[in-house]
N, CA and C of each residue as an Amber inpcrd file, in Angstrom:
protein
   429
 133.8490000 101.1930000 -37.2440000 132.7070000 100.5540000 -37.1340000
 132.3890000  99.9690000 -36.4140000 131.2050000  99.6600000 -35.4860000
 130.5650000  99.0060000 -34.7050000 130.3650000  97.2220000 -34.9620000
 130.4690000  96.5460000 -33.7780000 130.5890000  95.4410000 -34.5020000
 129.1030000  94.8890000 -34.5310000 129.0250000  94.0220000 -35.6910000
 127.7460000  93.6610000 -36.0110000 127.4850000  92.0790000 -35.7070000
 126.6740000  91.7790000 -35.1200000 126.1850000  90.2380000 -34.5780000
 124.8490000  90.3590000 -35.1980000 124.9100000  88.5850000 -35.5200000
 123.4590000  87.9510000 -36.0500000 122.9360000  86.8970000 -35.3820000
 121.6010000  87.0070000 -34.9860000 120.9460000  85.8360000 -34.5430000
 119.7990000  85.6880000 -35.0100000 119.6120000  84.3750000 -35.4520000
 118.5120000  83.6940000 -35.9830000 117.5710000  82.9920000 -34.7830000
 116.1610000  83.2730000 -34.4880000 115.2710000  82.8190000 -33.8480000
 114.2390000  82.4220000 -34.3980000 113.8150000  81.1650000 -34.3960000
 112.7330000  80.6760000 -34.8590000 111.5710000  81.0680000 -33.7030000
 110.4050000  81.2460000 -34.6150000 109.2620000  81.7280000 -33.7970000
 109.1710000  80.6750000 -32.8570000 108.9580000  80.9480000 -31.3270000
 108.7610000  79.9660000 -30.3430000 110.4100000  79.3750000 -29.8570000
 111.2040000  79.7910000 -29.9340000 112.2840000  78.8450000 -29.9410000
 112.8580000  80.0220000 -28.4380000 113.9490000  79.4320000 -27.5800000
 114.1860000  79.5450000 -26.4290000 115.1130000  80.9890000 -26.7220000
 115.3820000  81.9050000 -26.4610000 116.4120000  82.5780000 -27.1430000
 117.7790000  82.2690000 -26.0780000 119.0960000  82.2620000 -26.6350000
 120.3990000  82.1230000 -25.8930000 120.7400000  82.7640000 -24.9180000
 121.6540000  82.8430000 -23.8750000 122.1430000  83.5190000 -23.0020000
 122.9900000  84.3740000 -24.3780000 123.7550000  85.7010000 -23.8000000
 124.3810000  86.4380000 -24.6740000 125.6900000  86.6810000 -24.1760000
 125.5690000  87.2480000 -22.6860000 126.6420000  88.2060000 -22.2450000
 127.3570000  88.8120000 -22.9110000 126.7590000  89.7920000 -23.7860000
 127.5990000  90.6220000 -24.6220000 127.8390000  92.0370000 -24.1650000
 127.1310000  92.3630000 -23.0220000 126.8470000  93.7250000 -22.4610000
 126.2610000  94.7140000 -23.3990000 125.9720000  95.7030000 -22.9710000
 124.9510000  97.0170000 -23.8220000 125.3630000  96.9790000 -25.1630000
 124.2160000  96.8570000 -25.9570000 124.2620000  96.7700000 -27.3000000
 122.4470000  97.4250000 -27.8580000 122.9960000  97.3490000 -29.3400000
 121.3960000  97.9910000 -29.9490000 120.9430000  96.4960000 -30.7890000
 119.5130000  96.6430000 -30.8250000 119.1270000  95.5240000 -31.7010000
 118.5180000  95.6830000 -32.8130000 118.5480000  95.4180000 -33.7870000
 117.3640000  95.5450000 -35.0700000 116.7990000  93.8880000 -35.1450000
 115.3310000  94.5140000 -34.6390000 114.5820000  92.8510000 -34.5880000
 114.0410000  93.0850000 -35.5630000 114.2720000  91.9640000 -36.6800000
 113.9220000  91.7140000 -38.1990000 112.6210000  90.5990000 -37.8670000
 111.3910000  91.4120000 -38.3730000 110.1920000  89.9600000 -38.0270000
 110.1350000  89.7790000 -39.1010000 110.0270000  88.2300000 -39.5630000
 109.4580000  87.6570000 -40.8980000 108.3920000  86.9360000 -40.4090000
 107.7370000  86.5410000 -39.2680000 106.7180000  85.7580000 -38.8840000
 106.0570000  85.9920000 -38.0190000 104.8940000  86.0150000 -38.0730000
 103.9310000  86.1210000 -36.8840000 104.2430000  85.4450000 -35.7320000
 104.1800000  85.9130000 -34.3540000 104.3020000  85.2300000 -32.8590000
 103.2510000  85.4560000 -32.0460000 103.2210000  84.6850000 -31.2190000
 102.2890000  84.8010000 -30.0890000 102.6840000  85.7720000 -29.4230000
 101.7610000  86.4410000 -28.3470000 102.2330000  87.1560000 -27.5410000
 102.8250000  87.2820000 -26.4910000 102.7730000  85.7250000 -26.2880000
 103.7850000  85.5370000 -24.7980000 105.0140000  85.4660000 -25.4750000
 105.2180000  84.4420000 -26.2240000 106.7990000  84.6200000 -27.1440000
 107.2810000  85.9790000 -27.2210000 106.4070000  87.0600000 -27.8520000
 107.0080000  88.4380000 -27.9480000 107.4870000  88.9550000 -26.5610000
 106.7980000  88.6150000 -25.5750000 107.4710000  89.5600000 -24.3070000
 108.3950000  88.6930000 -23.6300000 108.4190000  87.4020000 -23.9610000
 109.3820000  86.2700000 -23.6080000 110.7030000  87.0700000 -23.9430000
 111.0550000  87.1180000 -25.3240000 111.7910000  87.6730000 -26.3940000
 112.0680000  89.2210000 -26.1190000 111.2230000  89.7610000 -25.8110000
 111.7430000  91.2950000 -24.9640000 112.0090000  91.4420000 -23.6620000
 111.6730000  90.5410000 -22.9380000 112.3600000  90.5180000 -21.4740000
 113.8090000  89.9810000 -21.3800000 114.1220000  89.0210000 -22.4120000
 115.1020000  88.5630000 -22.3270000 116.1670000  89.9660000 -23.2210000
 115.7020000  90.6470000 -24.2800000 116.4320000  91.1840000 -24.6940000
 116.7200000  92.5740000 -23.9720000 116.0570000  92.8650000 -22.8510000
 116.1640000  93.9980000 -21.8080000 117.2450000  93.1020000 -20.7360000
 117.1530000  92.2370000 -20.2000000 117.9420000  91.3160000 -19.1900000
 119.2300000  90.8930000 -19.8620000 119.5640000  91.0030000 -21.4920000
 120.5070000  90.6160000 -22.1810000 121.2700000  92.1220000 -22.3780000
 121.1250000  93.4270000 -21.9530000 121.7640000  94.5610000 -22.1950000
 121.2910000  95.1190000 -23.2260000 120.5350000  94.9440000 -23.7850000
 119.9870000  95.8710000 -25.1010000 119.3120000  97.1030000 -24.4490000
 119.8850000  98.2600000 -25.0430000 119.7760000  99.6550000 -24.8060000
 118.9940000 100.4610000 -25.8930000 119.0540000 100.1180000 -26.9280000
 118.1650000 100.4440000 -27.9560000 117.5900000  99.6370000 -28.9480000
 116.5340000  99.0210000 -29.0580000 115.7960000  98.1920000 -29.8760000
 114.8680000  98.9090000 -31.1270000 115.3120000  98.4920000 -32.2190000
 114.3870000  99.2050000 -33.3240000 113.8870000  98.0860000 -34.2800000
 112.6930000  97.7700000 -34.4220000 111.4490000  96.9290000 -35.1530000
 111.2530000  96.9450000 -36.2370000 111.2950000  96.2100000 -37.3380000
 111.2070000  96.1870000 -38.6530000 110.1480000  94.5990000 -38.7240000
 108.9840000  95.1310000 -39.2860000 108.0300000  93.9760000 -39.9910000
 106.9650000  93.8570000 -39.4960000 105.9180000  92.5740000 -39.8690000
 104.5560000  92.5030000 -39.3090000 104.6920000  93.1610000 -37.8410000
 103.6170000  93.3010000 -37.3570000 103.5790000  93.6550000 -36.0170000
 104.5500000  94.3130000 -35.0130000 105.3310000  95.1390000 -35.8690000
 106.5620000  95.9780000 -34.9820000 106.4550000  96.8660000 -34.1970000
 105.0630000  97.4350000 -34.3400000 104.8320000  98.4970000 -33.1480000
 104.4680000  97.4850000 -32.3230000 104.0820000  96.4180000 -31.7280000
 103.6830000  95.7680000 -30.7900000 105.0310000  95.3890000 -30.1600000
 106.2570000  95.0350000 -30.8310000 107.5930000  94.5990000 -30.5410000
 107.8990000  95.9030000 -29.4510000 107.7860000  97.1990000 -30.2890000
 108.2590000  98.4340000 -29.3600000 107.5080000  98.4730000 -28.0870000
 105.9880000  97.9010000 -27.9970000 105.3700000  98.4150000 -26.8790000
 105.9350000  97.1420000 -25.8460000 106.3270000  95.9280000 -26.5440000
 106.4910000  94.9620000 -25.5320000 107.9940000  95.7030000 -24.8930000
 108.7880000  95.7820000 -25.6800000 110.1930000  96.1340000 -25.1980000
 109.8020000  97.0920000 -23.8940000 109.3430000  97.9030000 -24.4400000
 109.1420000  99.1290000 -23.1200000 108.3810000  98.6870000 -21.8420000
 107.4690000  97.6270000 -22.1590000 106.7780000  97.2020000 -20.6500000
 107.9700000  96.1700000 -20.1840000 108.8630000  95.3740000 -20.8160000
 109.7780000  94.5750000 -20.2900000 110.8940000  95.4090000 -19.0460000
 111.0520000  96.5450000 -20.2800000 112.0530000  97.3460000 -19.5730000
 111.3010000  98.0630000 -18.0530000 110.0350000  98.5700000 -18.4300000
 109.2800000  98.9700000 -16.9940000 109.1100000  97.7610000 -15.8960000
 109.2250000  96.7700000 -16.6990000 108.7520000  95.5020000 -15.5830000
 110.2080000  94.9460000 -14.8290000 111.2170000  95.2910000 -15.3250000
 112.5810000  95.1280000 -15.0560000 112.9350000  95.8960000 -13.9110000
 112.1020000  97.1000000 -13.6200000 112.7510000  97.6870000 -12.4980000
 111.1450000  98.3580000 -11.6320000 110.3980000  97.0730000 -11.6540000
 109.1610000  97.4170000 -10.7980000 108.1170000  97.8430000 -11.3030000
 108.1790000  98.4110000 -12.0580000 107.3920000  99.6280000 -12.7600000
 107.8380000 101.0460000 -12.1060000 108.8150000 101.0960000 -11.5320000
 109.7000000 102.6990000 -10.6460000 110.3340000 103.4340000 -11.5670000
 111.2640000 103.8530000 -11.0920000 112.3270000 104.9750000 -12.1160000
 113.0810000 104.1480000 -12.4610000 113.7320000 104.1310000 -13.8710000
 114.7430000 103.5230000 -14.5930000 115.6050000 104.3090000 -14.4830000
 116.8330000 103.7830000 -13.8150000 118.3970000 104.6110000 -14.0950000
 118.7220000 104.9170000 -15.5870000 118.9130000 106.1310000 -16.1050000
 118.9580000 106.5820000 -17.3310000 120.1410000 105.6990000 -18.2080000
 120.9920000 104.9900000 -17.1780000 122.0960000 104.3750000 -18.4020000
 121.2220000 102.8230000 -18.4500000 120.2570000 102.7230000 -17.7070000
 119.2060000 101.4510000 -17.8910000 118.1530000 101.3110000 -18.9150000
 118.0050000 102.7640000 -19.5440000 116.7030000 102.9200000 -20.0700000
 116.9220000 102.6780000 -21.2500000 115.7710000 101.6320000 -21.9020000
 116.1690000 101.0280000 -23.3790000 115.0650000 102.1640000 -23.9240000
 115.9350000 102.7810000 -25.2500000 115.1200000 103.0420000 -26.3940000
 114.5720000 102.5520000 -27.3720000 113.2920000 102.5090000 -27.8390000
 112.4130000 101.8310000 -28.8540000 112.2070000 102.9640000 -30.0350000
 112.3630000 101.8440000 -31.5920000 111.3580000 102.7510000 -32.2980000
 110.8550000 101.7350000 -33.1870000 110.0510000 101.4240000 -33.8310000
 109.5300000 100.7760000 -35.0400000 109.4580000 101.4270000 -36.4220000
 109.8220000 100.6250000 -37.2840000 109.8510000 101.0260000 -38.7250000
 109.1060000 100.3070000 -39.7860000 107.7760000 100.5070000 -39.2580000
 106.4840000 100.0050000 -40.2990000 106.3540000  99.9190000 -41.6590000
 106.6600000 101.2500000 -41.8240000 106.3170000 102.1180000 -43.6150000
 107.7920000 102.2260000 -44.2370000 108.6340000 101.4220000 -43.8570000
 109.9310000 102.1780000 -44.4450000 110.5000000 100.8120000 -44.9650000
 111.3610000 100.8090000 -45.9110000 112.2510000  99.2840000 -46.4160000
 113.1990000  99.0570000 -45.2940000 113.5730000  97.5700000 -45.5200000
 114.6670000  97.3280000 -44.2370000 116.0660000  97.9370000 -44.2140000
 116.3220000  98.4430000 -45.3700000 117.3950000  99.5280000 -45.8090000
 117.4430000 100.5550000 -45.0810000 116.2790000 101.1680000 -44.7210000
 116.3020000 102.2560000 -44.2310000 116.4170000 102.2010000 -42.4580000
 115.7610000 101.0980000 -42.0730000 115.7040000 100.7300000 -40.8120000
 117.4530000 100.2660000 -40.6610000 118.0700000  99.4140000 -41.3240000
 119.5710000  99.1340000 -40.9990000 120.1750000 100.5530000 -40.9080000
 119.9210000 101.6990000 -41.8080000 120.5200000 103.0580000 -41.9000000
 120.5280000 103.6940000 -41.0310000 119.0340000 103.7840000 -40.1440000
 118.7950000 104.2850000 -38.8270000 119.5800000 103.6690000 -37.8920000
 119.9440000 102.6220000 -38.0200000 120.6340000 101.7080000 -36.7170000
 121.8840000 102.1540000 -36.6620000 122.5400000 102.0490000 -38.0020000
 123.9550000 102.6460000 -37.9130000 123.8760000 103.9350000 -38.1840000
 123.3580000 104.8250000 -38.2010000 123.8270000 106.1960000 -38.7850000
 122.6890000 107.1250000 -37.1940000 121.8660000 106.3880000 -36.7480000
 121.0140000 107.6570000 -35.9760000 120.7910000 107.0660000 -34.8590000
 120.7200000 105.6430000 -34.5510000 120.1000000 105.0700000 -32.7480000
 121.4870000 105.2720000 -32.2260000 121.4190000 106.3960000 -31.3910000
 122.6340000 106.4330000 -30.2060000 121.6320000 106.5350000 -28.8110000
 121.7610000 105.8870000 -27.9280000 121.7080000 106.1100000 -26.5400000
 122.3440000 107.1290000 -26.0540000 121.1980000 108.0430000 -25.3200000
 121.9530000 109.2850000 -24.9100000 123.0650000 109.2700000 -23.5510000
 123.1390000 108.1210000 -22.9420000 124.1730000 108.1730000 -21.9240000
 125.0140000 106.5560000 -21.7900000 124.7750000 105.9570000 -23.0370000
 125.6500000 104.8810000 -23.1490000 126.2040000 104.8930000 -24.4030000
 127.5440000 104.4500000 -24.2540000 127.6180000 104.3700000 -26.1410000
 127.6640000 103.0150000 -26.6210000 127.0350000 102.5300000 -27.4540000
 126.7110000 101.1230000 -28.2530000 127.7080000 100.4690000 -29.0180000
 128.5260000  99.9880000 -28.9080000 129.2410000  99.5900000 -29.9150000
 129.1750000  98.2230000 -30.3290000 127.9040000  97.4420000 -30.3020000
 127.4700000  96.5860000 -30.5120000 126.3520000  96.4790000 -31.1040000
 125.9660000  95.8990000 -32.3430000 124.7510000  95.9860000 -32.9880000
 124.2090000  94.6940000 -33.0510000 123.1930000  93.8180000 -32.7110000
 122.7270000  92.5380000 -33.1770000 121.5190000  92.5450000 -33.8120000
 121.5780000  92.1010000 -34.8640000 120.3960000  91.8620000 -35.9740000
 119.8170000  90.3040000 -35.2890000 118.5610000  90.5690000 -34.7790000
 117.4910000  89.5540000 -34.3940000 116.6640000  89.0370000 -35.3100000
 116.8370000  87.8820000 -36.1030000 115.9840000  87.8710000 -37.2770000
 115.0480000  86.5250000 -37.0340000 113.7290000  87.0470000 -36.7170000
 112.7940000  86.0240000 -36.5580000 112.1280000  85.5860000 -37.7950000
 112.5800000  84.4260000 -38.1130000 112.2880000  83.7730000 -39.0580000
 112.2070000  82.1020000 -39.3080000 111.7330000  81.3120000 -39.9190000
 112.0500000  80.4100000 -39.9700000 113.5320000  79.4650000 -40.5120000
 114.1150000  80.5010000 -41.4200000 115.1780000  79.9200000 -42.0540000
 116.1810000  81.1020000 -41.5670000 117.4810000  80.2780000 -41.3860000
 118.4970000  81.2890000 -41.2110000 118.9020000  82.3990000 -42.5420000
 119.2780000  83.7550000 -42.2880000 119.3990000  84.6030000 -43.2120000
 120.8500000  85.5130000 -42.8730000 121.2810000  84.6630000 -42.3260000
 122.6080000  85.4150000 -41.8760000 123.3130000  86.2540000 -43.0690000
 123.8400000  85.6610000 -44.0990000 124.4560000  85.9670000 -44.8410000
 123.6860000  87.0180000 -45.8090000 122.7380000  86.9230000 -46.1350000
 121.5910000  88.1040000 -46.4980000 121.4050000  89.3550000 -46.0250000
 121.1090000  89.5680000 -44.6260000 121.2210000  90.6190000 -43.8090000
 122.2100000  90.7860000 -43.3760000 123.2400000  90.3600000 -43.1710000
 124.6580000  91.2870000 -42.6680000 125.0870000  91.9050000 -43.9240000
 124.6990000  91.2610000 -45.1430000 125.0470000  92.1450000 -46.6860000
 124.0690000  93.3960000 -46.4960000 123.3370000  93.2270000 -46.1900000
 122.2330000  94.2210000 -46.4350000 122.3080000  95.4020000 -45.6580000
 122.7820000  94.7830000 -44.3290000 122.8490000  95.8530000 -43.0070000
 124.2340000  96.6400000 -43.3590000 125.4740000  95.9290000 -43.7970000
 126.4970000  96.2820000 -44.3290000 126.3280000  97.5560000 -45.3010000
 125.8110000  97.1090000 -46.3320000 125.4080000  97.8990000 -47.5750000
 124.5560000  99.3470000 -47.1330000 123.3500000  99.3410000 -46.1540000
 122.5670000 100.1480000 -45.9350000 123.9660000 101.4010000 -44.8400000
 124.7230000 100.5230000 -43.9720000 125.6600000 101.0670000 -42.9390000
 126.7920000 102.2920000 -43.8660000 126.4640000 101.5150000 -45.5510000
 127.9460000 102.3360000 -45.8700000 127.4170000 103.1750000 -46.8610000
 125.7570000 103.4450000 -47.0720000 124.8690000 104.5200000 -48.1600000
 125.0010000 105.7270000 -47.4890000 124.8960000 106.8030000 -48.5580000
 124.8930000 108.1450000 -47.9740000 123.3570000 108.5940000 -48.3260000
 123.0210000 109.8020000 -47.4240000 121.6570000 110.1210000 -47.7780000
 121.6010000 111.4360000 -48.3520000
C-alpha cells in the first residue's frame, strides 16, 4: 500500500515545505477560503511535486481550476512535460469515502508512479485521526 500522510492547514496559513517528491493529494475542504489563498496553496502543491490533485468539499471545482492554472503558470503557459502534468478532479456530489476510494484505487498518473498520498485538510481544527481512519476504511472497501 502507498504511504498516506496528513497535513492540517488552517485557512490563510502558509503551507510548509514538503520535500517529498511526486505525490497525489486529496484536498479536503471544510472551510471557505479566499481566492488568493486558494491560488497560493495550488501553486505550492504544484511546486511541491503534486501530480494528481483531488478536491472534495465546498467550492472544490474552484480548487480543480486553481491547480490547473498553477500547473500552466509553472511552465509559463507553454508546453507541460508529461511527467510534470498535474491531473485534477473534483468530487462535489459524493461522500468523502468515495473520494478517498477514488484516490486509493483509481487516481493514477499516466507517466509517473505515485507512491505517496497527502491528505490536505483545510479546516480550523486538526482531524488527523478521523481522516486517516476514513481513508484507510475507504482504501480497503470493495465496490
